[in-house]
PDB file of C-alpha atoms in Angstrom:
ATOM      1  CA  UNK A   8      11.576  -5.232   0.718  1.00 50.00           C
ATOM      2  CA  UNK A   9       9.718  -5.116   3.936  1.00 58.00           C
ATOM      3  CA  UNK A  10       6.616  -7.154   2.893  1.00 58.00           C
ATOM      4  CA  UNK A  11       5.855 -10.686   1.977  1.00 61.00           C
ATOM      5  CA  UNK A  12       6.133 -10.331  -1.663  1.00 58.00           C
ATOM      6  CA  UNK A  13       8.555  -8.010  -3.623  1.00 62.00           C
ATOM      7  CA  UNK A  14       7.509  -5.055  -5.608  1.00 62.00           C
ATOM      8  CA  UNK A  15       8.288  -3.291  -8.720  1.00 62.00           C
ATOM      9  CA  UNK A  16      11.537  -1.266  -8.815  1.00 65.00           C
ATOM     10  CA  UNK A  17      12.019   1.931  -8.022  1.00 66.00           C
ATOM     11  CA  UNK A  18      15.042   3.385  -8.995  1.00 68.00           C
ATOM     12  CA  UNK A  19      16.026   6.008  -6.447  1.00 69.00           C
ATOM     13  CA  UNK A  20      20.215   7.226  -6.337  1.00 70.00           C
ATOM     14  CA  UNK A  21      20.816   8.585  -2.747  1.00 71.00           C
ATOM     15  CA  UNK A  22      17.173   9.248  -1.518  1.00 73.00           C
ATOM     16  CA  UNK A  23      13.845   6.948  -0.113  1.00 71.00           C
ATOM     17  CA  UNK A  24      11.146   7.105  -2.680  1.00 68.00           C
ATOM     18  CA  UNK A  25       7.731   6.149  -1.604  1.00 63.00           C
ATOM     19  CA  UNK A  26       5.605   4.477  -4.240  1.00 57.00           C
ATOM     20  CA  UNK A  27       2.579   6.775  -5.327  1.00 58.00           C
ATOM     21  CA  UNK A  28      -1.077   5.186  -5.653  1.00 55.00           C
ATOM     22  CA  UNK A  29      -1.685   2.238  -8.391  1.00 56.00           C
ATOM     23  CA  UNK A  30      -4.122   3.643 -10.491  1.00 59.00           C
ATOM     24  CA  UNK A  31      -4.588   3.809 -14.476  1.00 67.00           C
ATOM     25  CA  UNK A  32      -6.530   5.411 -16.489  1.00 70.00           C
ATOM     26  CA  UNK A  33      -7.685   6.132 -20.177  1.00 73.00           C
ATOM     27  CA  UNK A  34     -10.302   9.320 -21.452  1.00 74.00           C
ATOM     28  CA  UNK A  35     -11.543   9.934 -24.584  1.00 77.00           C
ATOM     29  CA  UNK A  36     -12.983   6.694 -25.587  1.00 82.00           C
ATOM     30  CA  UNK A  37     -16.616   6.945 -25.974  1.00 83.00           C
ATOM     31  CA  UNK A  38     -16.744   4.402 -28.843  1.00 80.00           C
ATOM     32  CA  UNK A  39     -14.930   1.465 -26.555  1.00 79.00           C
ATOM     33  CA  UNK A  40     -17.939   2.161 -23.666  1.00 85.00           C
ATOM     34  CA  UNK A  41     -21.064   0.520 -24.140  1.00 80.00           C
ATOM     35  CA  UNK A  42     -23.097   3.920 -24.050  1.00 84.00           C
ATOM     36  CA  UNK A  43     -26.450   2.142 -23.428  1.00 91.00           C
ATOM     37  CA  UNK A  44     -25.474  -0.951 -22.107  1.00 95.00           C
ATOM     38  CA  UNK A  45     -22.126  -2.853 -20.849  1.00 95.00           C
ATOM     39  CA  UNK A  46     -20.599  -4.678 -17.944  1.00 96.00           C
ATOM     40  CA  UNK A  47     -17.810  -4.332 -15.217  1.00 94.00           C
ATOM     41  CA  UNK A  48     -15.916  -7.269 -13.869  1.00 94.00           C
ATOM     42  CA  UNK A  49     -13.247  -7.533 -11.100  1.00 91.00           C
ATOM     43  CA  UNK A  50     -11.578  -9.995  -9.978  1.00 91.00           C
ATOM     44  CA  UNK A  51     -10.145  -7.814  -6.358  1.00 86.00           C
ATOM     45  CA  UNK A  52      -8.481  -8.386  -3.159  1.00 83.00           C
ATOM     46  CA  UNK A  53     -10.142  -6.139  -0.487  1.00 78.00           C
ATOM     47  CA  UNK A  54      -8.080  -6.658   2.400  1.00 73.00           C
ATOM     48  CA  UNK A  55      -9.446  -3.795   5.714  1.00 70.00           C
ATOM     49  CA  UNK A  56     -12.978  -2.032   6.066  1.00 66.00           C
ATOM     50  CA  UNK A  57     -12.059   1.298   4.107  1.00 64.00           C
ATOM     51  CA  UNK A  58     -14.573   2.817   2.433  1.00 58.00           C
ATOM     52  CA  UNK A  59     -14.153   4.333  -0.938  1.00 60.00           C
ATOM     53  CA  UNK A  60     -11.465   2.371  -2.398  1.00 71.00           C
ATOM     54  CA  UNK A  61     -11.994   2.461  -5.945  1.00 69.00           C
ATOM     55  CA  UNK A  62     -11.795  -0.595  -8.106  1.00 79.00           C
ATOM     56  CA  UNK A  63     -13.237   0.099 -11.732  1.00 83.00           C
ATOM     57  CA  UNK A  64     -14.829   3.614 -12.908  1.00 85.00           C
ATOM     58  CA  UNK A  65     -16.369   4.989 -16.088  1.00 89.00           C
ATOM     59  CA  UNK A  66     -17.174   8.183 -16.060  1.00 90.00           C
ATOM     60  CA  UNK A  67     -16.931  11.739 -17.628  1.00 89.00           C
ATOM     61  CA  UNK A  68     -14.602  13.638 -15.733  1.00 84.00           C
ATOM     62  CA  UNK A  69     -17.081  14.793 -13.051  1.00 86.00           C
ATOM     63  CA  UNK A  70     -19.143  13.042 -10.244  1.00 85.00           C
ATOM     64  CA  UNK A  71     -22.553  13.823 -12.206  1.00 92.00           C
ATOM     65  CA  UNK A  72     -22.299  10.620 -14.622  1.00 93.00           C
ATOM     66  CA  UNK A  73     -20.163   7.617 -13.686  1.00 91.00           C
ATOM     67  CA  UNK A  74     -20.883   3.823 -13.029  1.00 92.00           C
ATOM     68  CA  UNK A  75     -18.460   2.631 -10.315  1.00 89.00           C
ATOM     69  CA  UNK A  76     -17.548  -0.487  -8.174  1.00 86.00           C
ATOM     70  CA  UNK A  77     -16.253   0.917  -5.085  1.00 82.00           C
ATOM     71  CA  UNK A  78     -15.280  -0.358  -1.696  1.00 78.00           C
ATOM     72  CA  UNK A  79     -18.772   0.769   0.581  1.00 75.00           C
ATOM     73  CA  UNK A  80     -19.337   1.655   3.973  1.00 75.00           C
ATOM     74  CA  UNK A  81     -17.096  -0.936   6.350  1.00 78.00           C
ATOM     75  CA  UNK A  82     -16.275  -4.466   4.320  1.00 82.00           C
ATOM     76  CA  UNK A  83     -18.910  -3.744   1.938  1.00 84.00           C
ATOM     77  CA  UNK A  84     -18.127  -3.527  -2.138  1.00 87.00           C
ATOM     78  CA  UNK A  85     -20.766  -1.441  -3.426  1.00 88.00           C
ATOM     79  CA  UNK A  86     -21.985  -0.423  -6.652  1.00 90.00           C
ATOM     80  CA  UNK A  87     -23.381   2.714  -7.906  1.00 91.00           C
ATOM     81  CA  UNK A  88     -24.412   4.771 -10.847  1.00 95.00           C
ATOM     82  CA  UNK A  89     -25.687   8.559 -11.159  1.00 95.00           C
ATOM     83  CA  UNK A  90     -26.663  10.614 -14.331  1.00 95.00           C
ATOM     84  CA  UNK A  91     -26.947  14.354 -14.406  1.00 96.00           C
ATOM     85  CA  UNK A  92     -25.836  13.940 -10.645  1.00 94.00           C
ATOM     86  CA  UNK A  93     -29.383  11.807  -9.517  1.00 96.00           C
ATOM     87  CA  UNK A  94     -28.552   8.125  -7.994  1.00 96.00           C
ATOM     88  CA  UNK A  95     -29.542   5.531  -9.919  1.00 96.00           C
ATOM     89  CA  UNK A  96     -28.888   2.569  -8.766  1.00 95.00           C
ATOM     90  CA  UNK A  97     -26.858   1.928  -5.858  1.00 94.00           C
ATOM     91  CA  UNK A  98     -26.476  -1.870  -3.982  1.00 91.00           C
ATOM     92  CA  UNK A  99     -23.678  -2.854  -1.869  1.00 89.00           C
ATOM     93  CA  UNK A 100     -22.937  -6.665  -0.483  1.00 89.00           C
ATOM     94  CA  UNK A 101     -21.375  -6.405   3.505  1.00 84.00           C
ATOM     95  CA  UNK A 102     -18.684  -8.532   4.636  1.00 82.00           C
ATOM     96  CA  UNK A 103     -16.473  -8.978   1.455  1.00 83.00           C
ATOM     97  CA  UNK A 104     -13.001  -8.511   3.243  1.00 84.00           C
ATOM     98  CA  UNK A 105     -10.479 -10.949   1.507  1.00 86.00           C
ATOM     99  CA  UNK A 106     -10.498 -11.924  -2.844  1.00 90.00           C
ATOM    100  CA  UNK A 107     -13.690 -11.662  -5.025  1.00 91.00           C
ATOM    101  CA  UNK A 108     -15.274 -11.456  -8.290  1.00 95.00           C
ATOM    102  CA  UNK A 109     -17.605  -8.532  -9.194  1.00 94.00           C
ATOM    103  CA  UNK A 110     -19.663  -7.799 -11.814  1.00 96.00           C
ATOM    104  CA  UNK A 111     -22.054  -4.943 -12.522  1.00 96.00           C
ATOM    105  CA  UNK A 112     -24.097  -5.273 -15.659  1.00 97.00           C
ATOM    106  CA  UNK A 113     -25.970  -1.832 -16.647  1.00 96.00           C
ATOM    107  CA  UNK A 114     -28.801  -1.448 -19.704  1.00 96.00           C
ATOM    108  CA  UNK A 115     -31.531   1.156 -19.312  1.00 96.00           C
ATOM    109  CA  UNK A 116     -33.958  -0.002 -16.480  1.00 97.00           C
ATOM    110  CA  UNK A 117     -31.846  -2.865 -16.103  1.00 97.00           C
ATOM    111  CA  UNK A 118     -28.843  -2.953 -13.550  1.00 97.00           C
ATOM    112  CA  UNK A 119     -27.557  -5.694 -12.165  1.00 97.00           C
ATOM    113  CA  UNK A 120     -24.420  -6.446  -9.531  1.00 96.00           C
ATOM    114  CA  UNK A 121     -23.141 -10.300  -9.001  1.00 97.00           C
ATOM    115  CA  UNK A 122     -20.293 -10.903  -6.727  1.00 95.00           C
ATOM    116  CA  UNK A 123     -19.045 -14.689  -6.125  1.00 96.00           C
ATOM    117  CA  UNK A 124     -21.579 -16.314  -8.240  1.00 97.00           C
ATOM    118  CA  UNK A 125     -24.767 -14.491  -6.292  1.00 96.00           C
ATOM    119  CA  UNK A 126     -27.188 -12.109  -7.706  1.00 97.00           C
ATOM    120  CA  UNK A 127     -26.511  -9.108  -4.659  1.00 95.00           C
ATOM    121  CA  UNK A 128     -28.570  -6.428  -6.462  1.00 95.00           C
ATOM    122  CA  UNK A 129     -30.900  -5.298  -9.051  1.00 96.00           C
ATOM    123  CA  UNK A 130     -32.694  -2.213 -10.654  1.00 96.00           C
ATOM    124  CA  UNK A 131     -34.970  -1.676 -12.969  1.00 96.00           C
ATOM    125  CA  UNK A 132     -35.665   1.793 -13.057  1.00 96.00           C
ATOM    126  CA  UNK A 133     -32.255   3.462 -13.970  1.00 96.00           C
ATOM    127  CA  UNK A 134     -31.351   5.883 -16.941  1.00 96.00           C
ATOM    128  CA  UNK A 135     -27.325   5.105 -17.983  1.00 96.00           C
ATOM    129  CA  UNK A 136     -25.120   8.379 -18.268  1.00 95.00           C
ATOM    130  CA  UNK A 137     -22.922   8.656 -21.254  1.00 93.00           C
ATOM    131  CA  UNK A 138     -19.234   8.003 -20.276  1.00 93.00           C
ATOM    132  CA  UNK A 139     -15.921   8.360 -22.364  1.00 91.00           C
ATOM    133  CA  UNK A 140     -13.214   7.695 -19.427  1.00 89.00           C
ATOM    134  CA  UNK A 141     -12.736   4.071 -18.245  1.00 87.00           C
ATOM    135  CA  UNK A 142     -10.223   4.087 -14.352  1.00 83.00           C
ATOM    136  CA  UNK A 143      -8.944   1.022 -12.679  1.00 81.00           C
ATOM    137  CA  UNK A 144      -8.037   1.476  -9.101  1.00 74.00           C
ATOM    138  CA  UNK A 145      -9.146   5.432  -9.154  1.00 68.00           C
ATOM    139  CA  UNK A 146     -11.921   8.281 -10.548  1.00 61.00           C
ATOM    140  CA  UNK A 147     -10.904  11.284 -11.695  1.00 59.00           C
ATOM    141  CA  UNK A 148     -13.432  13.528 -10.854  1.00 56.00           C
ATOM    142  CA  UNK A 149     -12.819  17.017  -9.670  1.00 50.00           C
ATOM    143  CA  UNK A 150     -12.900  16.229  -5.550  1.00 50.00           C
ATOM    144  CA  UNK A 151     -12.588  12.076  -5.343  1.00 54.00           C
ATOM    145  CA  UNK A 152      -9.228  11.339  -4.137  1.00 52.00           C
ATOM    146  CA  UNK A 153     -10.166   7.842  -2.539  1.00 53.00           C
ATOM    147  CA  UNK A 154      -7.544   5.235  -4.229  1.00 54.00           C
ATOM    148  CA  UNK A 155      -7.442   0.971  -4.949  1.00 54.00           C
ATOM    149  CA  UNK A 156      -6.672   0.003  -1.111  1.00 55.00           C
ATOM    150  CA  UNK A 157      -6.340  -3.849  -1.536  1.00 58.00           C
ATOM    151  CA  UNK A 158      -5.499  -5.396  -5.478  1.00 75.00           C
ATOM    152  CA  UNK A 159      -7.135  -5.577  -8.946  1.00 79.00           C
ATOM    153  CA  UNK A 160      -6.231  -9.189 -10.088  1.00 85.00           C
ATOM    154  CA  UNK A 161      -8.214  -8.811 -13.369  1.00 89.00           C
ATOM    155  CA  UNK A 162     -10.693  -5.868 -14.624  1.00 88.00           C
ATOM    156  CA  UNK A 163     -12.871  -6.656 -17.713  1.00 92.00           C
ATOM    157  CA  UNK A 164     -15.207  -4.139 -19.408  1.00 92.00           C
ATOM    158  CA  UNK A 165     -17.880  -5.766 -22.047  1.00 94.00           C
ATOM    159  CA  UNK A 166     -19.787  -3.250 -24.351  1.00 94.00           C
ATOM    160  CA  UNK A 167     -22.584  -5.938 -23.679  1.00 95.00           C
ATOM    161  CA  UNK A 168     -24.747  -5.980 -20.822  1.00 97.00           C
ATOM    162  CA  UNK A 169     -23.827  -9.867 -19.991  1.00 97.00           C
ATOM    163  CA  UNK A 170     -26.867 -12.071 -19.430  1.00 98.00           C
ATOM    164  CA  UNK A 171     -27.470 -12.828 -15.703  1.00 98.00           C
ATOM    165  CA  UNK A 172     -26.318 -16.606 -16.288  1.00 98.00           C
ATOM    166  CA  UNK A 173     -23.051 -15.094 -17.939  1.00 98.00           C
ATOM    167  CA  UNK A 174     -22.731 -13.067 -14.570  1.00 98.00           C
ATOM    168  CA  UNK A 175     -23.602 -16.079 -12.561  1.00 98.00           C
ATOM    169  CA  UNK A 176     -20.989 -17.967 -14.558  1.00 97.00           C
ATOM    170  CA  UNK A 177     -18.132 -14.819 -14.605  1.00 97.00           C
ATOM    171  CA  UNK A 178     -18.090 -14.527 -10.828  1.00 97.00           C
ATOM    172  CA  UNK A 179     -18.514 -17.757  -9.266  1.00 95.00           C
ATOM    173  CA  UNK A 180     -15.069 -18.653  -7.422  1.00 79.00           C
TER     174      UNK A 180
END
């Protein structure tokens, strides 16, 4: 082992292996997604300014309907949601390089994104896309190949849209 910590094994006979991208992911389950309302919590590590890093995705297989927390432009962890391929709602919070909790809460024309205890954003004019995949740490959508750069330390999804003093409460260090 070459860093700090060790890793999980790899067996490997006579050649190097390099480990592939961390990333799970489960389709097909429609009736475990809050289709009208729900919430996504992680607990993650962001550790350089890359942009795109994925952390938690529902989606359906495309880019047209999905509700992601993503690593944003720089340091920023950014949320965003699009149905039928139209934005809508999209907040990001600058400066978050090192360990954080994030939660996105989504409800028609109510969408809300916490991150360390603080209210960072807020909509309340968005429509919610029916999902039926739920990713950690990628998105499988035809042309995203950005991948978890950093850690996912916990990842909760609540077929509930959490009250903001829940959110308040779930994030704060």
């Amino acid at each position: 082992e070459q860093s700090s910590y060790p890793t999980s094994y790899i067996n490997t006979t006579s050649a190097s292996a390099t480990r592939v991208a961390d990333a799970c992911s489960k389709t097909g389950i429609s009736s475990l997604i809050g289709q009208t309302e729900g919430t996504l919590f992680v607990e993650v590590t962001k550790e350089s300014a890359t942009t795109g890093e994925r952390y938690l995705a529902l989606g359906d297989g495309t880019t047209a309907n999905r509700i992601i927390l993503i690593g944003g432009s720089g340091t920023s962890i950014r949320c965003f949601i699009s149905t039928s391929a139209a934005t809508q709602a999209d907040f990001s919070a600058g400066d978050m390089v090192g360990r954080h909790k994030v939660a996105l809460a989504y409800k028609a024309n109510d969408v809300v994104m916490y991150i360390d205890g603080v209210q960072v954003g807020t909509d309340t004019s968005a429509t919610i896309p029916a999902v039926g995949n739920f990713y950690v740490g990628s998105q499988e959508a035809s042309g995203i190949t950005d991948r978890l750069n950093g850690g996912v330390n916990q990842a909760l999804l609540f077929k509930t849209r959490l009250t903001n003093a829940q959110l308040a409460e779930l994030t704060t260090l």
